[in-house]
XYZ file of C-alpha atoms in Angstrom:
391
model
C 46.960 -36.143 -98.407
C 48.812 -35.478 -95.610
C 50.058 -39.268 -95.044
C 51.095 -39.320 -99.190
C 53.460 -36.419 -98.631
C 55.069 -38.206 -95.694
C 55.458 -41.726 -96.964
C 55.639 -41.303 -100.633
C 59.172 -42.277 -100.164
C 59.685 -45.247 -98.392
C 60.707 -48.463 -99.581
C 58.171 -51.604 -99.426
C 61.337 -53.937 -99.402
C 62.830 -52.859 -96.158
C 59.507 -52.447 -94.681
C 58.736 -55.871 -95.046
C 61.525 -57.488 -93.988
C 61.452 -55.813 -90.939
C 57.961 -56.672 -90.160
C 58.676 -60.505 -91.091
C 61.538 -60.585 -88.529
C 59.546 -58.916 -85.791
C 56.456 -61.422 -86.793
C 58.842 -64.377 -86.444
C 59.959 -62.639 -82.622
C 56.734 -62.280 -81.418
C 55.364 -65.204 -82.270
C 58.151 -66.940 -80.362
C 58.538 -65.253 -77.764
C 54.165 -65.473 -76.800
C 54.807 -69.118 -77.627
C 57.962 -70.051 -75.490
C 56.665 -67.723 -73.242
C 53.238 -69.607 -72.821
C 54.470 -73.405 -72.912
C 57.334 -71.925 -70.311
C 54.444 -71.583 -68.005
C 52.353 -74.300 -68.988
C 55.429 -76.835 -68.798
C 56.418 -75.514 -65.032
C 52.583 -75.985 -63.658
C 52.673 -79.779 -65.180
C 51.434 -82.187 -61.930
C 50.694 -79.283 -59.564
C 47.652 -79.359 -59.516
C 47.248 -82.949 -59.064
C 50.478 -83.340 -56.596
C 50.363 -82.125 -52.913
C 53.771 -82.131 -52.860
C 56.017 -78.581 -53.915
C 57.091 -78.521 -57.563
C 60.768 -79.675 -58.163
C 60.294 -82.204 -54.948
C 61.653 -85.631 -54.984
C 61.476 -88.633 -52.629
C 65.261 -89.892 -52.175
C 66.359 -93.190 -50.909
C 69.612 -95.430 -51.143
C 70.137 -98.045 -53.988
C 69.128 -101.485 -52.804
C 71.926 -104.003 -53.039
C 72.559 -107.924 -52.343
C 75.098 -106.599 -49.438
C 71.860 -104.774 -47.457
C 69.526 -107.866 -48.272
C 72.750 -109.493 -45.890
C 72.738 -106.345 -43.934
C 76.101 -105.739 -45.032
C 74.957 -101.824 -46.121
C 73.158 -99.292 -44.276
C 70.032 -97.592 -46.318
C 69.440 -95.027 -44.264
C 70.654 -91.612 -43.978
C 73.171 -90.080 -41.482
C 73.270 -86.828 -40.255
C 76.579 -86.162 -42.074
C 74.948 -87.678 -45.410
C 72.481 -85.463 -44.977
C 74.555 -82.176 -44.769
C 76.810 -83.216 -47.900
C 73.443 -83.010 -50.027
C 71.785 -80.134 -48.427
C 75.384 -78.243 -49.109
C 74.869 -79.016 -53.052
C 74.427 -75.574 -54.901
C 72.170 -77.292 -57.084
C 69.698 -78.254 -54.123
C 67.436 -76.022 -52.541
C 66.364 -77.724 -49.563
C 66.342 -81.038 -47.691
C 64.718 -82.925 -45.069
C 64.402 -86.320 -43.851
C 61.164 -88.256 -44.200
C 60.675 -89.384 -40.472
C 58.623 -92.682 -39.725
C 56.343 -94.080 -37.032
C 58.771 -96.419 -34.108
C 55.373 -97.262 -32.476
C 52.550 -100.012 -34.020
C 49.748 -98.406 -35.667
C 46.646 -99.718 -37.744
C 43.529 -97.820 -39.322
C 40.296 -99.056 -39.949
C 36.724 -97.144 -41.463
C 34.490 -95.660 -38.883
C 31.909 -94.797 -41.662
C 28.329 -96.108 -43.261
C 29.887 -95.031 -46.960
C 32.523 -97.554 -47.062
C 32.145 -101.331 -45.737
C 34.538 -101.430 -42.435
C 37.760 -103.178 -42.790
C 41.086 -102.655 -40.828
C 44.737 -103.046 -41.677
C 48.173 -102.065 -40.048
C 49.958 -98.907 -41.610
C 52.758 -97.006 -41.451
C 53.105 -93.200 -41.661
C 55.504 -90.542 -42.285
C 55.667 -86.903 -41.796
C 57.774 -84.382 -43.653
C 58.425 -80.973 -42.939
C 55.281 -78.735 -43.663
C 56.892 -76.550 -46.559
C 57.407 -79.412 -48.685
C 53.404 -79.856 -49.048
C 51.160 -77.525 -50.712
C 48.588 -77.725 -48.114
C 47.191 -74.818 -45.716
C 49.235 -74.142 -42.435
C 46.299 -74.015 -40.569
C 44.756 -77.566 -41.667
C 48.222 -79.470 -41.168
C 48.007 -78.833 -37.822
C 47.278 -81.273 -34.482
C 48.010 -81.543 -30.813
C 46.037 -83.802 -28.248
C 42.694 -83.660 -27.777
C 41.553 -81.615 -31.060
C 38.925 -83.838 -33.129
C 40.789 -85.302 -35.675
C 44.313 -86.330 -37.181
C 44.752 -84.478 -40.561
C 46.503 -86.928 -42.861
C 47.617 -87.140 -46.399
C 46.864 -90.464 -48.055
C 48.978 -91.821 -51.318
C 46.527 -92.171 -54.076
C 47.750 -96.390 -54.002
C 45.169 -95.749 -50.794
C 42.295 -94.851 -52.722
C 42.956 -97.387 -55.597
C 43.002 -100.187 -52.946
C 39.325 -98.994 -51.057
C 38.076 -99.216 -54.642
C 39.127 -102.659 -55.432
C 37.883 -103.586 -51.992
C 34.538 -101.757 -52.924
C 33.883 -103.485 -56.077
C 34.767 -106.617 -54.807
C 31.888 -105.860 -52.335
C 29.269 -104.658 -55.122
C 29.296 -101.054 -53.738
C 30.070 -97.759 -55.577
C 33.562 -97.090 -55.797
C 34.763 -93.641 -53.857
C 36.204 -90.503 -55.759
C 39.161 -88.083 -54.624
C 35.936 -85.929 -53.012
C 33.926 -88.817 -50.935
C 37.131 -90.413 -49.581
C 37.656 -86.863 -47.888
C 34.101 -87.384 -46.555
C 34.939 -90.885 -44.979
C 35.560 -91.361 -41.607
C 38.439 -93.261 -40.483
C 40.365 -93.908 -37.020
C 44.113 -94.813 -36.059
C 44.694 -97.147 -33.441
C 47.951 -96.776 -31.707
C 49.797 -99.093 -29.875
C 52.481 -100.641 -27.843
C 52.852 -103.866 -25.607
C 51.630 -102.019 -22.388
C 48.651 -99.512 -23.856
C 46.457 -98.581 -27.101
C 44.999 -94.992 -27.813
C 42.308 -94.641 -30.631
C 41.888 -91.280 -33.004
C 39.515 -90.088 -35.542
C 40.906 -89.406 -38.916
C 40.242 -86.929 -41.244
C 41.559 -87.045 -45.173
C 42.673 -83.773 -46.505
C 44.311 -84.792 -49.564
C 46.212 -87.592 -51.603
C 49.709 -87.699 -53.070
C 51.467 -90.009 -55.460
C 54.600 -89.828 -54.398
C 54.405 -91.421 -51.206
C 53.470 -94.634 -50.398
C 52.864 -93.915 -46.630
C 50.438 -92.143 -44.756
C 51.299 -88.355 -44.254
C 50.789 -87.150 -40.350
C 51.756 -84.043 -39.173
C 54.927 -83.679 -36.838
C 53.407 -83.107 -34.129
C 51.330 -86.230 -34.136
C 54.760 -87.885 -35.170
C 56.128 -86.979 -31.913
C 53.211 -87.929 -29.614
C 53.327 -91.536 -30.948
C 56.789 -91.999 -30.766
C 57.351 -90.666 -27.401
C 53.566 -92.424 -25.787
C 54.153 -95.675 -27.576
C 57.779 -96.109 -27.710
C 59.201 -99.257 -29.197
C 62.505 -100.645 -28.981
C 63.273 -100.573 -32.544
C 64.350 -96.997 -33.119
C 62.982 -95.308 -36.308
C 65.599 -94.968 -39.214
C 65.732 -92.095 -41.921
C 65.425 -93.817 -44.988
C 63.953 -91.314 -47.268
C 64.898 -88.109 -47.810
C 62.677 -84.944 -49.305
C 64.777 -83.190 -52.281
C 63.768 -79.345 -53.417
C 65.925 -79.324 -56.335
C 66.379 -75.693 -58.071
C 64.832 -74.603 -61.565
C 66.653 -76.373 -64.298
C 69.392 -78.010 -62.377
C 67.983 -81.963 -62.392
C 70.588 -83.004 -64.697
C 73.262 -81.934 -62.009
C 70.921 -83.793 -59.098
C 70.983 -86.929 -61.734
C 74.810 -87.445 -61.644
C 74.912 -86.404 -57.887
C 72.540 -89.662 -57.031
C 74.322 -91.609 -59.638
C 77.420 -91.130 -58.103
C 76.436 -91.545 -54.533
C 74.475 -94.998 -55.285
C 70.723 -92.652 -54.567
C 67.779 -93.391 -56.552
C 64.409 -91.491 -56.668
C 61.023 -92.935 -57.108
C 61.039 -93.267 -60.846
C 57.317 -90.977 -61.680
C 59.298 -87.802 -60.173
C 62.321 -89.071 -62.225
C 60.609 -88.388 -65.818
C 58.410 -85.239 -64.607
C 61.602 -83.717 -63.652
C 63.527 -84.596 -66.787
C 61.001 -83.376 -68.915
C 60.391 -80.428 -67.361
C 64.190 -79.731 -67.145
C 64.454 -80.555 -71.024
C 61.052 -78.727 -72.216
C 61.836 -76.048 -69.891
C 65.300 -75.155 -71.238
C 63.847 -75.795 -74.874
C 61.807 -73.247 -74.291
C 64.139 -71.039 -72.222
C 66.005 -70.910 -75.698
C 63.466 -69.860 -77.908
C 62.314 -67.655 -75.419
C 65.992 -65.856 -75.373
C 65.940 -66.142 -79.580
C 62.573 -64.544 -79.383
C 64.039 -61.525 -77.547
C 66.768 -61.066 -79.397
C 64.725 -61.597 -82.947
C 62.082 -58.793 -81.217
C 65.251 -56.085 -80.354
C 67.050 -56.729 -84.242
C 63.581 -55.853 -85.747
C 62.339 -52.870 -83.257
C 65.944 -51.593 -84.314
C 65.764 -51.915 -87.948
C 61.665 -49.994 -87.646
C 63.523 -47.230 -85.979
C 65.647 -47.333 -88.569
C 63.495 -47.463 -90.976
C 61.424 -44.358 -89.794
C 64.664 -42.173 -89.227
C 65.489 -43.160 -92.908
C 61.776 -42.304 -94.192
C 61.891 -38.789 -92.699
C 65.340 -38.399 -93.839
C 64.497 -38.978 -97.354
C 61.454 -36.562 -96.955
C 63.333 -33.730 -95.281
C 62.255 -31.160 -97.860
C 59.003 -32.213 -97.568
C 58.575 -32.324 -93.176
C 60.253 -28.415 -94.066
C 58.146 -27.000 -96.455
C 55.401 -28.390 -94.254
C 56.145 -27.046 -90.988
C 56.754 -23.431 -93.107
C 53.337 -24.108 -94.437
C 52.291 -23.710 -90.985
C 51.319 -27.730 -90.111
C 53.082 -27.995 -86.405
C 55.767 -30.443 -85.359
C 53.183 -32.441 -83.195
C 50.662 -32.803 -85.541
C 53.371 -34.694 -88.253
C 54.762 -36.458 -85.589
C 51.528 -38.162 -84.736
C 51.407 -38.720 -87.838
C 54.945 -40.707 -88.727
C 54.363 -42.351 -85.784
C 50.909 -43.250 -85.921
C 51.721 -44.969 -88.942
C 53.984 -46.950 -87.524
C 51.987 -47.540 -84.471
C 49.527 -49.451 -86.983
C 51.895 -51.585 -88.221
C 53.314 -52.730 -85.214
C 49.943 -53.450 -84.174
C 49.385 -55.336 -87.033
C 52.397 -57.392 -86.503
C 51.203 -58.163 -82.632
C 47.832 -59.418 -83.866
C 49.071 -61.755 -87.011
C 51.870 -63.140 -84.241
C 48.956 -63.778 -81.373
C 46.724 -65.042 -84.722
C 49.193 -67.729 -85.263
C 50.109 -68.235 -82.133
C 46.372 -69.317 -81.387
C 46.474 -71.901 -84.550
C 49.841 -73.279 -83.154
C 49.285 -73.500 -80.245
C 46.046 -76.336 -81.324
C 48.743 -78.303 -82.692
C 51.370 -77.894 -80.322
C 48.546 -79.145 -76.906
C 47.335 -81.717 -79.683
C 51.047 -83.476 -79.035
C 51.264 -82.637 -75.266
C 48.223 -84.661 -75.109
C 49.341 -87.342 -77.675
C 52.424 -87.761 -75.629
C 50.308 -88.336 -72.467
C 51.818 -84.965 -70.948
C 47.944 -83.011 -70.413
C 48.947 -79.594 -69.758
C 46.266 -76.472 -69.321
C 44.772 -75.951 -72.524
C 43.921 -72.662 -71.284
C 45.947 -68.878 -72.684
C 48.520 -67.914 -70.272
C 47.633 -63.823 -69.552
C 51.592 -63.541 -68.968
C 52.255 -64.382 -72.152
C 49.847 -62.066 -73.503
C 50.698 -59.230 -71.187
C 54.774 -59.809 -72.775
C 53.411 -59.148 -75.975
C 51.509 -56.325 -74.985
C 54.163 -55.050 -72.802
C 57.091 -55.116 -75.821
C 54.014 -53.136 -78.322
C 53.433 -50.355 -75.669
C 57.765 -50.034 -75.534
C 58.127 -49.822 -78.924
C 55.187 -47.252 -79.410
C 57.075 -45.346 -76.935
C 60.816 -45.147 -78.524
C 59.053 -44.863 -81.831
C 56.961 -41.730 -80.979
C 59.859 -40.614 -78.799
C 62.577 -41.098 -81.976
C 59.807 -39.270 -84.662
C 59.132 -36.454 -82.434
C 63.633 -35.829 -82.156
C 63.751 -36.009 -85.648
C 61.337 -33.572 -86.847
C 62.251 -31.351 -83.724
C 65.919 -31.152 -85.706
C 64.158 -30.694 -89.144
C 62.705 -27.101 -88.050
């Protein structure tokens, strides 16, 4: 009885409009807000190397095939692009000056041997535990990163043998050893894989190992920078794009289209995400509105109520109750849909050969959640003035 005194006055219209809009904002904002996250994590979990990351090198020409260009980097090169506001961080990829070869040491794999190069980059380009990139002389094994071009080769080789081939799992298991050499000596060490990476088409060793080689087995070629280690910053790859362009650089091409599409979906997103806000604050604003006008319109009836002897609490719980409910009902229809969109929307991902988590982001949810609780608040908070005023 109570709740037909209070709302016998309000108008359906405006009511649903309202709820439409902030329908339309939620379910927006939990879906930019979820692909957002989903879009960032694409490779990460498959890549050792840092998110944003790419391998640089100089454009190959006909005047360095006559060694009329240099394609490595200088220290004042080097500078001019760590300088960029758009970059975050660079380092150079260093290589091995001293001969080196690696061959299996294991009953998994049939033995074979071949000469290598390897490369080390500075530790907080690589998502890899501090304390397992670590070496120095005499511990048991060389930690290394292999490129996943490793793994594809020892398969070939094993099926050309008849064997098994090896998964990402039991080539970590195999046991492998680096020979390292020079004209006047030649040093053996055991090898340990501790993950893969297909970025890089070199062996990964850490610096420290790096050093030893170069300075016990020096050759009289020095080693060259050729490659360079690019952080660039969230959303900024365009800008990185015309920097290389204009400076003849040229990254390996995968990195090239998981950064552009993670630049282009992510600022897709960013936009619906902002519109989603925005949509959410209009709507919140015309509910308030909405109640303020309700209890306006049923002023004489929140009076002759309270003189009755019903308290100010009790009818704000009420009023705001009420609209309590239908916020709530606007968060579940927008989480509802979100749920059947989001079938379709992984359905493409996947289509387009982009396979993101399929799995709910609890961020998103938690947004949703977090902008129900706020409005709950003001709206309790803007009843509880009003009838306070009424008395």
């Amino acid at each position: 009885m109570l709740n037909q005194i209070l709302f016998k006055n309000q108008s359906r219209l405006q009511l649903i409009l309202a709820f439409l809009g902030a329908f339309l904002g939620f379910t927006f904002l939990i879906t930019s807000f979820h692909y957002l996250i989903r879009v960032n994590e694409f490779g990460e979990d498959e890549e050792i190397l840092g998110s944003n990351t790419l391998i640089v090198q100089k454009k190959v020409s006909n005047y360095n095939s006559l060694a009329l260009g240099k394609t490595d980097f200088g220290k004042v090169e080097i500078k001019h692009l760590e300088d960029k506001d758009f970059v975050e961080s660079v380092s150079p990829i260093l290589n091995n000056s001293f001969d080196i070869s690696i061959k299996t040491d294991s009953d998994l794999i049939p033995y074979f041997s071949t000469d290598i190069f390897v490369q080390t980059v500075d530790h907080n380009f690589l998502k890899v535990d501090d304390a397992s990139w670590q070496w120095q002389p005499g511990d048991d094994f060389i930690p290394v990163i292999m490129p996943r071009e490793f793994l594809v080769m020892m398969n070939t080789f094993a099926s050309a043998k008849g064997i098994p081939q090896v998964s990402d799992e039991l080539a970590k298991r195999v046991k492998f050893k680096f020979t390292v050499s020079n004209e006047n000596r030649k040093e053996k060490f055991a090898v340990k894989i501790i993950g893969f990476t297909n970025e890089m088409s070199a062996i990964l060793v850490p610096t420290a190992f790096m050093e030893y080689g170069n300075k016990n087995f020096p050759s009289t070629v020095p080693a060259k920078v050729t490659h360079l280690m690019t952080a660039i910053k969230e959303g900024r790859f365009g800008e990185f794009e015309k920097y290389m362009e204009a400076n003849h650089l040229e990254p390996k091409e995968s990195s090239v289209l998981i950064g552009k599409l993670k630049s282009i979906a992510g600022t897709l997103f960013s936009i619906l995400f902002f519109i989603s806000i925005l949509t959410i604050f209009l709507s919140i604003l015309v509910l308030l509105q909405y109640a303020q006008l309700l209890m306006a319109k049923n002023k004489y009836e929140i009076t002759t109520l309270l003189h009755i002897g019903y308290s100010p609490a009790l009818i704000t719980k009420r009023i705001s109750n009420y609209f309590v409910k239908v916020f709530a009902l606007i968060t579940l229809s927008s989480i509802a849909v979100f749920a059947l969109a989001k079938l379709f929307i992984d359905a493409l991902f996947e289509k387009g050969g982009i396979l993101i988590d399929h799995t709910y982001t609890w961020q998103s949810i938690l947004a949703v959640l977090g902008v129900f609780s706020l409005y709950s608040l003001f709206n309790h908070l803007n009843a509880k003035k009003v009838i306070e005023k009424t008395q």
